[in-house]
Coordinates of C-alpha atoms in Angstrom, one line a residue:
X25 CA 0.0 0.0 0.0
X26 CA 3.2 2.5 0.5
X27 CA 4.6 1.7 -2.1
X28 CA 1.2 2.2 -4.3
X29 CA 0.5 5.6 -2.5
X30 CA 4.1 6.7 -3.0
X31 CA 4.2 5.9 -6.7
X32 CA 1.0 7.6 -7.2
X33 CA 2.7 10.9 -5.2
X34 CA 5.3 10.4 -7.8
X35 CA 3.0 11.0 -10.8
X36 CA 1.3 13.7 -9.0
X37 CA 4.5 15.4 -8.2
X38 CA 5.8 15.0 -11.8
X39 CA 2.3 16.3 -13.5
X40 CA 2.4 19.4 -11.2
X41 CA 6.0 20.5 -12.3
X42 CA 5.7 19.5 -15.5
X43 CA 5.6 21.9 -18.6
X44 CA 2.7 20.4 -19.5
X45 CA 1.1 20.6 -16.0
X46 CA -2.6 20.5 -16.5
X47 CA -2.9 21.4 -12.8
X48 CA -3.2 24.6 -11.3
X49 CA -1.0 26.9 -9.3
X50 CA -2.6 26.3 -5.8
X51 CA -2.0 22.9 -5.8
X52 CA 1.4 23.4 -7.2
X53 CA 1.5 25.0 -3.8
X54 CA -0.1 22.1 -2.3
X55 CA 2.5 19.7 -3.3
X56 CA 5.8 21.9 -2.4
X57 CA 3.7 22.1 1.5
X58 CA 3.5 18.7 1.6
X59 CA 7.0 18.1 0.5
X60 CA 7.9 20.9 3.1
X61 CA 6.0 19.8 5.7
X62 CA 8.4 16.9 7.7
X63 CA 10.8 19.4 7.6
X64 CA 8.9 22.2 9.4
X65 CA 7.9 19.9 12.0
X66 CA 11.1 18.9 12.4
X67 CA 12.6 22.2 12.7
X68 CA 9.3 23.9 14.9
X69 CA 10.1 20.9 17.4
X70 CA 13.7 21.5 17.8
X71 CA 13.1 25.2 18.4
X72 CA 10.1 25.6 20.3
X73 CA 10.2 22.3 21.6
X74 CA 13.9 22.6 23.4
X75 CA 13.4 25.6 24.6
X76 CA 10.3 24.5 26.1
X77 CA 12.0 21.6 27.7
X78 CA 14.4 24.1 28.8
X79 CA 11.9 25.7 31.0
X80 CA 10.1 23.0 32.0
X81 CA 13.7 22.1 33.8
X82 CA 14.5 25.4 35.0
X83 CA 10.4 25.7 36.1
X84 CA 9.8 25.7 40.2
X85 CA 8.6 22.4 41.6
X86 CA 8.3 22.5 45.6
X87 CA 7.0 19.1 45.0
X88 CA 10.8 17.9 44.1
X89 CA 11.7 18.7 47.6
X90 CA 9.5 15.9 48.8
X91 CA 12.2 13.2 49.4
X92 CA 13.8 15.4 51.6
X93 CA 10.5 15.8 54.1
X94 CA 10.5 12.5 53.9
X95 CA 14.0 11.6 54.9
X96 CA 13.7 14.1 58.0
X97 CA 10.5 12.8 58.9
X98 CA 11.2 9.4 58.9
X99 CA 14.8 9.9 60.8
X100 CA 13.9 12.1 63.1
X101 CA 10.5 11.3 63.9
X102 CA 11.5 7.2 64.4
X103 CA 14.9 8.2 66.0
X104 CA 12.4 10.6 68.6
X105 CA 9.7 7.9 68.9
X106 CA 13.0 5.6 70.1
X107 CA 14.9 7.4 72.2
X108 CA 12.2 9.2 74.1
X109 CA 8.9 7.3 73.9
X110 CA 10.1 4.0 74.1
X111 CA 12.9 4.9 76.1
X112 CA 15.4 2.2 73.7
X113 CA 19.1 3.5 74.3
X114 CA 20.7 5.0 71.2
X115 CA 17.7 5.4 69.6
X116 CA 19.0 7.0 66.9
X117 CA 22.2 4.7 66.3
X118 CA 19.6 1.9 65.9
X119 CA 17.9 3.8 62.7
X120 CA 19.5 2.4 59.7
X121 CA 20.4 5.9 57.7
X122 CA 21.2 3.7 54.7
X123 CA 17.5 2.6 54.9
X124 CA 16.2 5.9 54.7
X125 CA 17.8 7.5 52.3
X126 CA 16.7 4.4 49.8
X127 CA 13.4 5.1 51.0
X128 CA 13.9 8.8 49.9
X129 CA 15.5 7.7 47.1
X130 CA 12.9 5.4 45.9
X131 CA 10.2 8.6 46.4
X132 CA 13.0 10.6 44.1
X133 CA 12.9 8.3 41.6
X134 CA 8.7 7.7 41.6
X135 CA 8.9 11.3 41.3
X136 CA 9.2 13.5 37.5
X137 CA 7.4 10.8 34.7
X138 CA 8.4 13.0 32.1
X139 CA 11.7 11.0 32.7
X140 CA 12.1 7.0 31.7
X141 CA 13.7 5.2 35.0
X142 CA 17.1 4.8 32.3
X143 CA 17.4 8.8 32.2
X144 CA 17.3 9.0 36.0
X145 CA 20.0 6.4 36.2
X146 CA 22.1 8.5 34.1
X147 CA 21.3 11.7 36.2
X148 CA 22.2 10.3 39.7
X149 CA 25.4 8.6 37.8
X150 CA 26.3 11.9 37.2
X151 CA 25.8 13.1 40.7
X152 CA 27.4 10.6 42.4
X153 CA 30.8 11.0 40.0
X154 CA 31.5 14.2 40.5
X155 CA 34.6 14.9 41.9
X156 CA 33.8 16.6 45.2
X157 CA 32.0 13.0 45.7
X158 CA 34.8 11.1 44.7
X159 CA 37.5 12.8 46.7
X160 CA 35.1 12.3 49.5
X161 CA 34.8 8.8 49.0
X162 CA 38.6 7.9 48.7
X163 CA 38.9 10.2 52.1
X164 CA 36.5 8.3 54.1
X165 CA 38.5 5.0 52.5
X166 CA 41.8 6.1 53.4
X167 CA 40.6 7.5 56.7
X168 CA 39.4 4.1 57.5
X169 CA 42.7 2.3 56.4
X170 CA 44.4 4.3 58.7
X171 CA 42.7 3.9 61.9
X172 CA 42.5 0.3 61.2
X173 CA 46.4 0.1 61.3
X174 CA 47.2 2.3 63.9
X175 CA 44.2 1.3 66.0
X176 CA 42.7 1.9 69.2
X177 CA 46.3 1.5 71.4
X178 CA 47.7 4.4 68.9
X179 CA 45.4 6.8 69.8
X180 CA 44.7 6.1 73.2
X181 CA 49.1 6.4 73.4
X182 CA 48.5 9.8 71.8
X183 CA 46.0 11.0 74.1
X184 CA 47.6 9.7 77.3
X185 CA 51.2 11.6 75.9
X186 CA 49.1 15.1 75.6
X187 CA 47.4 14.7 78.8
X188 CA 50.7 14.2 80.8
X189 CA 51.9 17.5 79.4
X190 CA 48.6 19.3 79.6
X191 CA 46.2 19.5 82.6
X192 CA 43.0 17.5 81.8
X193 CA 41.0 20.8 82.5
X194 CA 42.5 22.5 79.3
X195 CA 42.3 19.0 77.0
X196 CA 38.7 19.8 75.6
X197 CA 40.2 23.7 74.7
X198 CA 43.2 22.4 73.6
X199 CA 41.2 19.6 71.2
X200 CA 39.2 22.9 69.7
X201 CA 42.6 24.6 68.7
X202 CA 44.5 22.8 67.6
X203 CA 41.6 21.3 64.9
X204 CA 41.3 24.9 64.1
X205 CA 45.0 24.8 63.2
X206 CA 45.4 22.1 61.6
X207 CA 41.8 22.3 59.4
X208 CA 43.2 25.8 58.2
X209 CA 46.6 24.1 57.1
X210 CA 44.8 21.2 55.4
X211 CA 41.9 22.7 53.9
X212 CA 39.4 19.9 55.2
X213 CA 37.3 19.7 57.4
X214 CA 36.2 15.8 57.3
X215 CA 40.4 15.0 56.9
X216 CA 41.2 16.7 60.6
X217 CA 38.3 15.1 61.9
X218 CA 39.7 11.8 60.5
X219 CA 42.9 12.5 62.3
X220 CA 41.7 14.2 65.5
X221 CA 38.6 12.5 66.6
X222 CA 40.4 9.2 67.5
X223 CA 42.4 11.8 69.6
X224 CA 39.4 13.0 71.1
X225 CA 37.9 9.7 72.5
X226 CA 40.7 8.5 74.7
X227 CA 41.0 12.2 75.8
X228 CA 37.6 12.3 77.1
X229 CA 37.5 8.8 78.4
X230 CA 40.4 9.7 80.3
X231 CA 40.4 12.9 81.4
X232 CA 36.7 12.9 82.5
X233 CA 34.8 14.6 80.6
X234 CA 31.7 14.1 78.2
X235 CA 32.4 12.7 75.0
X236 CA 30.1 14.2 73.0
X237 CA 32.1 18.0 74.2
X238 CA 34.8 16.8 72.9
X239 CA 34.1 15.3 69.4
X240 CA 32.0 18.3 68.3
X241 CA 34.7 20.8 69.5
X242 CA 36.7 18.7 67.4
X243 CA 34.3 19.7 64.5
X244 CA 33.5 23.0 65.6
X245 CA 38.1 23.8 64.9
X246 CA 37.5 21.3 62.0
X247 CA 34.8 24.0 60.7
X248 CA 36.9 26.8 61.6
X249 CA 39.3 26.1 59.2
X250 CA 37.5 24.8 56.4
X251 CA 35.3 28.2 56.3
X252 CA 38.9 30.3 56.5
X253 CA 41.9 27.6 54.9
X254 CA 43.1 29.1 51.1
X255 CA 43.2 25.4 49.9
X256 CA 39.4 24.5 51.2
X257 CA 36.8 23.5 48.3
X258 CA 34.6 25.9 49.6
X259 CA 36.7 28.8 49.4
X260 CA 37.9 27.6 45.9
X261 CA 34.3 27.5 44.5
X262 CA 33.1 30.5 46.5
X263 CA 35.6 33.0 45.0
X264 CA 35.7 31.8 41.5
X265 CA 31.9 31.2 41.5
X266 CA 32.0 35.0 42.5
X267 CA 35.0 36.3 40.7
X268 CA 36.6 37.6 43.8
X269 CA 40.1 37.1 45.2
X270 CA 40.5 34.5 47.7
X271 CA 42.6 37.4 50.0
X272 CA 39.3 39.6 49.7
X273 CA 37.6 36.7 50.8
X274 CA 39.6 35.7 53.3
X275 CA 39.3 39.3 55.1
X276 CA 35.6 39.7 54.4
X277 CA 35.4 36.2 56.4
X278 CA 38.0 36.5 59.2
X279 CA 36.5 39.3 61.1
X280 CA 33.3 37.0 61.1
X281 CA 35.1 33.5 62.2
X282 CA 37.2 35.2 64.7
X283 CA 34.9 36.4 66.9
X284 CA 32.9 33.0 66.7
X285 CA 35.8 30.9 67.4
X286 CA 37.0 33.3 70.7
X287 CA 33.2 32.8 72.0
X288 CA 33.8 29.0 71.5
X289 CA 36.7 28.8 72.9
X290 CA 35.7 30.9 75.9
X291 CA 32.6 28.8 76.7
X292 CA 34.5 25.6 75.9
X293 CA 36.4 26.6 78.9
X294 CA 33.9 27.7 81.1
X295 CA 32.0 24.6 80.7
X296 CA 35.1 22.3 81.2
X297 CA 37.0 24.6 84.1
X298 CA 33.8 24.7 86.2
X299 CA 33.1 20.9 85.3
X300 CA 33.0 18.5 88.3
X301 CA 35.4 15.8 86.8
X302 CA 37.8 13.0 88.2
X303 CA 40.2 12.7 85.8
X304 CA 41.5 8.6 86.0
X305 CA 45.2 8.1 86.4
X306 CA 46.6 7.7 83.1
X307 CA 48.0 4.4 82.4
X308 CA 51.3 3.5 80.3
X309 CA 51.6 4.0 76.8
X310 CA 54.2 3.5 74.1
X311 CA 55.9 6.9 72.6
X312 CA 56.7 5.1 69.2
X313 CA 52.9 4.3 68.5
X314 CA 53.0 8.4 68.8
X315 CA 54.7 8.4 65.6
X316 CA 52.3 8.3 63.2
X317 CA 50.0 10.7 64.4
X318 CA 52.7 13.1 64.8
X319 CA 53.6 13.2 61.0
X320 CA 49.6 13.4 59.9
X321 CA 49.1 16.4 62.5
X322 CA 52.5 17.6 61.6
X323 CA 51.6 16.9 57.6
X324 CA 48.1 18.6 58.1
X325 CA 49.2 21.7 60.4
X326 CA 52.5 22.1 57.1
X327 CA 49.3 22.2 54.9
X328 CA 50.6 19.1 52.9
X329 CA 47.2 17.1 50.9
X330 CA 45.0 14.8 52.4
X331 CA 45.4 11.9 50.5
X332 CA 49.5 12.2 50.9
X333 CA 49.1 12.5 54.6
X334 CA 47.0 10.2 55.4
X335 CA 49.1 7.7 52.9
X336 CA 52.3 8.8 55.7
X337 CA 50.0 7.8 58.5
X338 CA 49.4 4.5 56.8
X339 CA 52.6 3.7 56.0
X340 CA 54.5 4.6 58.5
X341 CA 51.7 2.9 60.9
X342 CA 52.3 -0.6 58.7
X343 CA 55.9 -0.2 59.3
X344 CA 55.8 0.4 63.0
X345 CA 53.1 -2.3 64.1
X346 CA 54.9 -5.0 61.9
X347 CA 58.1 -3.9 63.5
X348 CA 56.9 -3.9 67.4
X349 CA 54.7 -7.1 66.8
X350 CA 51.1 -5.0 67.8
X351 CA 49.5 -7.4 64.8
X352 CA 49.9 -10.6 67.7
X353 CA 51.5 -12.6 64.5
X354 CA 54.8 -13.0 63.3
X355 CA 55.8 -13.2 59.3
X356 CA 53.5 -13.7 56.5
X357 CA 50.8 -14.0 59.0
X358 CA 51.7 -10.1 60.5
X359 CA 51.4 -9.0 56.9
X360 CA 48.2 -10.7 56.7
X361 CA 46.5 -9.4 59.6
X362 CA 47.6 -6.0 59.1
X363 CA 45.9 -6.2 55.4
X364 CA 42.8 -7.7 57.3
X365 CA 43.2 -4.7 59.8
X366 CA 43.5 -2.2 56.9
X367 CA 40.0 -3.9 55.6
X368 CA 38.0 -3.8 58.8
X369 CA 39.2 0.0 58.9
X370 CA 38.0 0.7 55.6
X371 CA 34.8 -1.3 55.8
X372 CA 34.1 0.3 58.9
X373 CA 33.3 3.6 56.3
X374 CA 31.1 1.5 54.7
X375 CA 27.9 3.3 56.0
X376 CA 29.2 6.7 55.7
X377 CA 30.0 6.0 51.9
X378 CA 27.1 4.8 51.0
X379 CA 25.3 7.8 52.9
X380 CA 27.2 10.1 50.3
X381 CA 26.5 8.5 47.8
X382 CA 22.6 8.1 48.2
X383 CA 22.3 11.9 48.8
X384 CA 24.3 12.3 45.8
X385 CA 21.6 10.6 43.6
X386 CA 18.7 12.4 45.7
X387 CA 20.2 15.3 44.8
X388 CA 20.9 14.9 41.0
X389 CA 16.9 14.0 40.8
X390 CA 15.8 16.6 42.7
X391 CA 17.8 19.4 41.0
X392 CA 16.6 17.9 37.7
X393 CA 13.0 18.2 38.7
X394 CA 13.1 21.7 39.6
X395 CA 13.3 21.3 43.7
X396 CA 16.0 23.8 44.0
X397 CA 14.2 26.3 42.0
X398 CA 11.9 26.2 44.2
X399 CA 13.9 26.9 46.7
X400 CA 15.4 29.7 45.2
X401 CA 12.1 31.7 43.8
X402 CA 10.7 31.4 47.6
X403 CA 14.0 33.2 49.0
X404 CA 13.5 35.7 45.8
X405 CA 10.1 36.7 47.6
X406 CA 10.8 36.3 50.9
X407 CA 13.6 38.8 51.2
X408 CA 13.8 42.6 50.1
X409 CA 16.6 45.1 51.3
X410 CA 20.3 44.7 51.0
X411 CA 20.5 42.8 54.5
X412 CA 17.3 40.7 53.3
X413 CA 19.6 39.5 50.3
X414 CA 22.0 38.8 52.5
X415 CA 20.4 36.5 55.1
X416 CA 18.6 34.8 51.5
X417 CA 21.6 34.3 50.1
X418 CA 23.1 32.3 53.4
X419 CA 19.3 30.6 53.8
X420 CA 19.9 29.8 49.8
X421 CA 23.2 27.8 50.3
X422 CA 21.7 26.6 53.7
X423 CA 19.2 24.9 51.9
X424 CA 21.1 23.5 49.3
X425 CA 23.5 22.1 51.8
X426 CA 20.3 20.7 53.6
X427 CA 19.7 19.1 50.3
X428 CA 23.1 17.8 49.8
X429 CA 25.1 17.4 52.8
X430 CA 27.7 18.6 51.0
X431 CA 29.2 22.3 51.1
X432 CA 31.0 22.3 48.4
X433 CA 28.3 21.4 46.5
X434 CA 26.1 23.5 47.9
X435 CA 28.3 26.4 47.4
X436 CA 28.6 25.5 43.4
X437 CA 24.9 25.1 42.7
X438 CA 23.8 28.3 44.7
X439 CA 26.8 30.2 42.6
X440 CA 25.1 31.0 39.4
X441 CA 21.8 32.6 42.0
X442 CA 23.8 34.3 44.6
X443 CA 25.7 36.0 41.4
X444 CA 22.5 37.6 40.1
X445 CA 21.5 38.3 43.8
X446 CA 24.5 40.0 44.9
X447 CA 23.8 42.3 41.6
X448 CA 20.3 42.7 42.3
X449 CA 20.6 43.5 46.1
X450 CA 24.2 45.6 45.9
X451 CA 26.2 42.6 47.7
X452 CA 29.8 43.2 46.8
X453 CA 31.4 39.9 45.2
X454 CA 33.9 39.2 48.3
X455 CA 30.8 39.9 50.8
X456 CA 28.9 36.9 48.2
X457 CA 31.7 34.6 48.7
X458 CA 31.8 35.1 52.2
X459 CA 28.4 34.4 52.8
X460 CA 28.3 31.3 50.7
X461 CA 31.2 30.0 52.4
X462 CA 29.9 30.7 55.9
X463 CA 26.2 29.7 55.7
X464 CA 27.3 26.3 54.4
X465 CA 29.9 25.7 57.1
X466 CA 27.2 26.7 59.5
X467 CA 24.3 24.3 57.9
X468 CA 27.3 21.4 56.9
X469 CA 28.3 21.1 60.7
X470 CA 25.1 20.7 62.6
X471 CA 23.2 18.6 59.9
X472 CA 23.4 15.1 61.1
X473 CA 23.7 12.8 58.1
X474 CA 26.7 15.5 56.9
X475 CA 30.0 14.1 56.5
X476 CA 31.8 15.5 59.2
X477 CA 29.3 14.3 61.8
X478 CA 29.2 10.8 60.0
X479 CA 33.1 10.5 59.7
X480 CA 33.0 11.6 63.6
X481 CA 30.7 9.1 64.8
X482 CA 32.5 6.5 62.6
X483 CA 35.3 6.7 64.3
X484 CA 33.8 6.3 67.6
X485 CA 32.3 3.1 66.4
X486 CA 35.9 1.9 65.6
X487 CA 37.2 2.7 68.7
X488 CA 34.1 0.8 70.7
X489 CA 32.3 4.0 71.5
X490 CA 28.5 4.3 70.7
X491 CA 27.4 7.8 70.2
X492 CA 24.6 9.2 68.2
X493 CA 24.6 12.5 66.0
X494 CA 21.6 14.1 68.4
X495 CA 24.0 13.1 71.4
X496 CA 26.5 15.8 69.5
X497 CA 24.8 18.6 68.1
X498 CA 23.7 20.7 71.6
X499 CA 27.6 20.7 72.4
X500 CA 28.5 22.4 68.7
X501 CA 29.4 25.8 70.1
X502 CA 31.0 26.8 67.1
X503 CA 28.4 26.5 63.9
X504 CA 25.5 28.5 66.6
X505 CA 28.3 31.1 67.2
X506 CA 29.3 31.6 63.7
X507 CA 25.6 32.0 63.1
X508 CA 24.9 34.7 65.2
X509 CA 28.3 36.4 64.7
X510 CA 27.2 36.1 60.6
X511 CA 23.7 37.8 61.2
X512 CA 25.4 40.8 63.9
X513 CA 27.6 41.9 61.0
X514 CA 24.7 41.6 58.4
X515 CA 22.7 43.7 60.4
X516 CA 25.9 46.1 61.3
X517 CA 26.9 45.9 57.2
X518 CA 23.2 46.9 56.4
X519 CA 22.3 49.5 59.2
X520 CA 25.8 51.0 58.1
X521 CA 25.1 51.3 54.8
X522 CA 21.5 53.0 54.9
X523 CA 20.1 49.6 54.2

């Protein structure tokens, strides 16, 4: 039959643009439209129809930001019902966060038909490589490798060393400080928590005092530095997403962080020199298991990468327990536990990987189906005035850190917004950058499926201790401080400036 109907188009065609057409000149003009008329579809669907689909993934969906109500209401409500209804201890730690997020997941994906279940595959591919997820991932490997050779005699050697040279009332101040230090030098925050937190828990256990203080003043120093360090992934992305220098940046921020980490440090010691502790006599320890936390603090504090320090830790860790005999075994049968001690470390991050890369995919589908936009068009309405663009700008990256658990992250996708912002509202770019930077250290250090408080808690687990992430966000000084210190000069900044 097409090939009848085609032949007969033929003759049709020929007898119009013949000379001796018998045919008249409208349906000459029939034929050519006809001809024509794949073509104009064709090209009216690549222009209108792209630039529709353009919009329809740029359009405002609140809907999108289901999975995360979901997430929140099933973790925090079940870790709630837990811990304070049915009175179960560690409520929370019993809630499989794994669980969750695949429930949230699953909404994400039953979520935006307009895409086949193959296209979101390929969108939450993309989110989970990217690199900022990848260099986390190798982190959290790596980190676990290391504590699983040094282990829990290492760092308890470590702490027992600093707390015969420093009274137990300063340990918890001292713990805050130095993270500051040596997050500033390394540019991570989730790296000195790595290398500090299994510090933190012999500390407390020996000196007395609580040990959720000192693992979040741990993260409060680690958060100190990663808002301030020149090398940080946050300030990289802040200042080039804003086309400021990072010196500019680094000012605008300082006068903010500074006062922040003084009240932090102030109340740290209040809390701990009026504390009523008995500090246990501190038993013997061996100096060389010292020596591979000494070159990963002095590594980190030098400002020397992550991945190479905590390689020196590892290292130098293998060498040391193979050559004092702390594997139990002798020979090939040393090597082999340390490998199987190096495995158990590593698979001990198994939960907090999989955590990062879940909310990776979440987010990837949720961006896609306009949940961000969302976001962003209720902040556009919400705030007027210079200091209102301000406080929705930090509220903008706060909620895309909420999204992601991930500041870097957060701090790249709000760029693009906070750009056209800071033009609309008169925010200079080095006041933009700041902001970014801050609000998502603030937001990435209390949330409690974030990295840093996942690596933290990790750690704990490895060393024996069971602590939950609601055990450890009342004692984050630091984040609430930075917070209010942030909205003081916003208000100062706007009041100043006939705002």
């Amino acid at each position: 039959m097409n090939i009848i109907r085609s032949a007969a188009f033929f003759h049709w065609e020929n007898a119009a643009f013949s000379g001796k057409s018998y045919l008249t000149r409208p349906l000459r003009l029939l034929i050519i439209i006809r001809i024509a008329q794949p073509l104009l579809s064709g090209a009216f669907f690549y222009v209108f129809g792209e630039r529709e689909n353009t919009v329809m993934q740029k359009r405002s969906n609140p809907a999108a930001l289901l999975p995360i109500f979901v997430f929140l209401f099933l973790y925090l409500g079940l870790g709630l019902v837990f811990e304070y209804v049915l009175k179960i201890p560690m409520g929370f730690y019993s809630i499989p966060i794994v669980v969750i997020f695949l429930i949230a997941l699953l909404v994400a994906c039953c979520q935006n038909r307009a895409l086949s279940f193959d296209e979101k595959l390929v969108l939450m591919g993309k989110g989970i490589g990217d690199k900022n997820i990848v260099t986390m991932l190798l982190i959290f490997l790596a980190a676990g490798m290391f504590v699983g050779v040094v282990g829990r005699s290492s760092a308890e050697s470590v702490a027992y060393f600093m707390l015969s040279l420093i009274p137990a009332k300063f340990s918890v101040a001292v713990l805050f400080v130095v993270s500051c230090f040596v997050s500033t030098a390394m540019g991570t925050s989730v790296g000195t928590i790595t290398l500090i937190t299994p510090i933190a828990i012999p500390i407390a256990a020996a000196s007395g005092y609580s040990l959720p203080l000192c693992i979040a003043s741990v993260m409060g120093g680690a958060m100190f530095g990663d808002n301030l360090s020149f090398i940080s992934d946050t300030t990289i992305a802040a200042c080039n997403g804003q086309g400021c220098a990072m010196k500019d940046k680094f000012r605008e921020n300082f006068h903010i962080a500074l006062p922040a980490a003084l009240a932090s440090l102030a109340l740290i010691l209040v809390l701990t020199l009026r504390a009523d502790v008995t500090p246990t006599e501190i038993p013997s320890y061996n100096l060389i298991q010292i020596i591979p936390y000494v070159l990963v603090l002095i590594g980190g504090i030098i400002g020397i990468n992550v991945f190479v320090v905590l390689l020196i830790g590892i290292v130098s860790g293998s060498v040391i327990a193979l050559a004092t005999g702390a594997t139990g075994q002798s020979g090939i049968l040393a090597v082999k536990a340390l490998l199987e001690n190096m495995g158990s470390g590593a698979a001990g991050m198994f939960e907090t990987s999989m955590v990062a890369i879940l909310v990776s995919a979440i987010c990837a589908l949720i961006r896609e189906f306009g949940g961000f936009e969302a976001l962003l068009s209720w902040i556009r309405r919400a705030f007027r005035g210079k200091r209102g663009g301000q406080i929705g700008m930090g509220l903008l990256v706060g909620a895309m850190d909420i999204a992601t658990a991930n500041n870097t992250v957060a701090i790249v996708m709000a760029n693009p917004i906070a750009k056209e912002m800071s033009e609309e509202y008169g925010i200079t770019p080095r006041k933009a950058a700041s902001l970014l930077d801050t609000f998502s250290c603030i937001f990435q250090g209390i949330i409690p499926y974030g990295a840093q408080m996942l690596v933290a808690i990790s750690a704990a687990h490895e060393l024996g201790y069971n602590i939950s992430a609601f055990d450890i966000i009342p004692n984050l000084f630091y984040p609430y401080l930075l917070a209010v210190s942030s909205l003081f000069f916003i208000a100062v900044d706007g009041k100043k400036k006939g705002s």
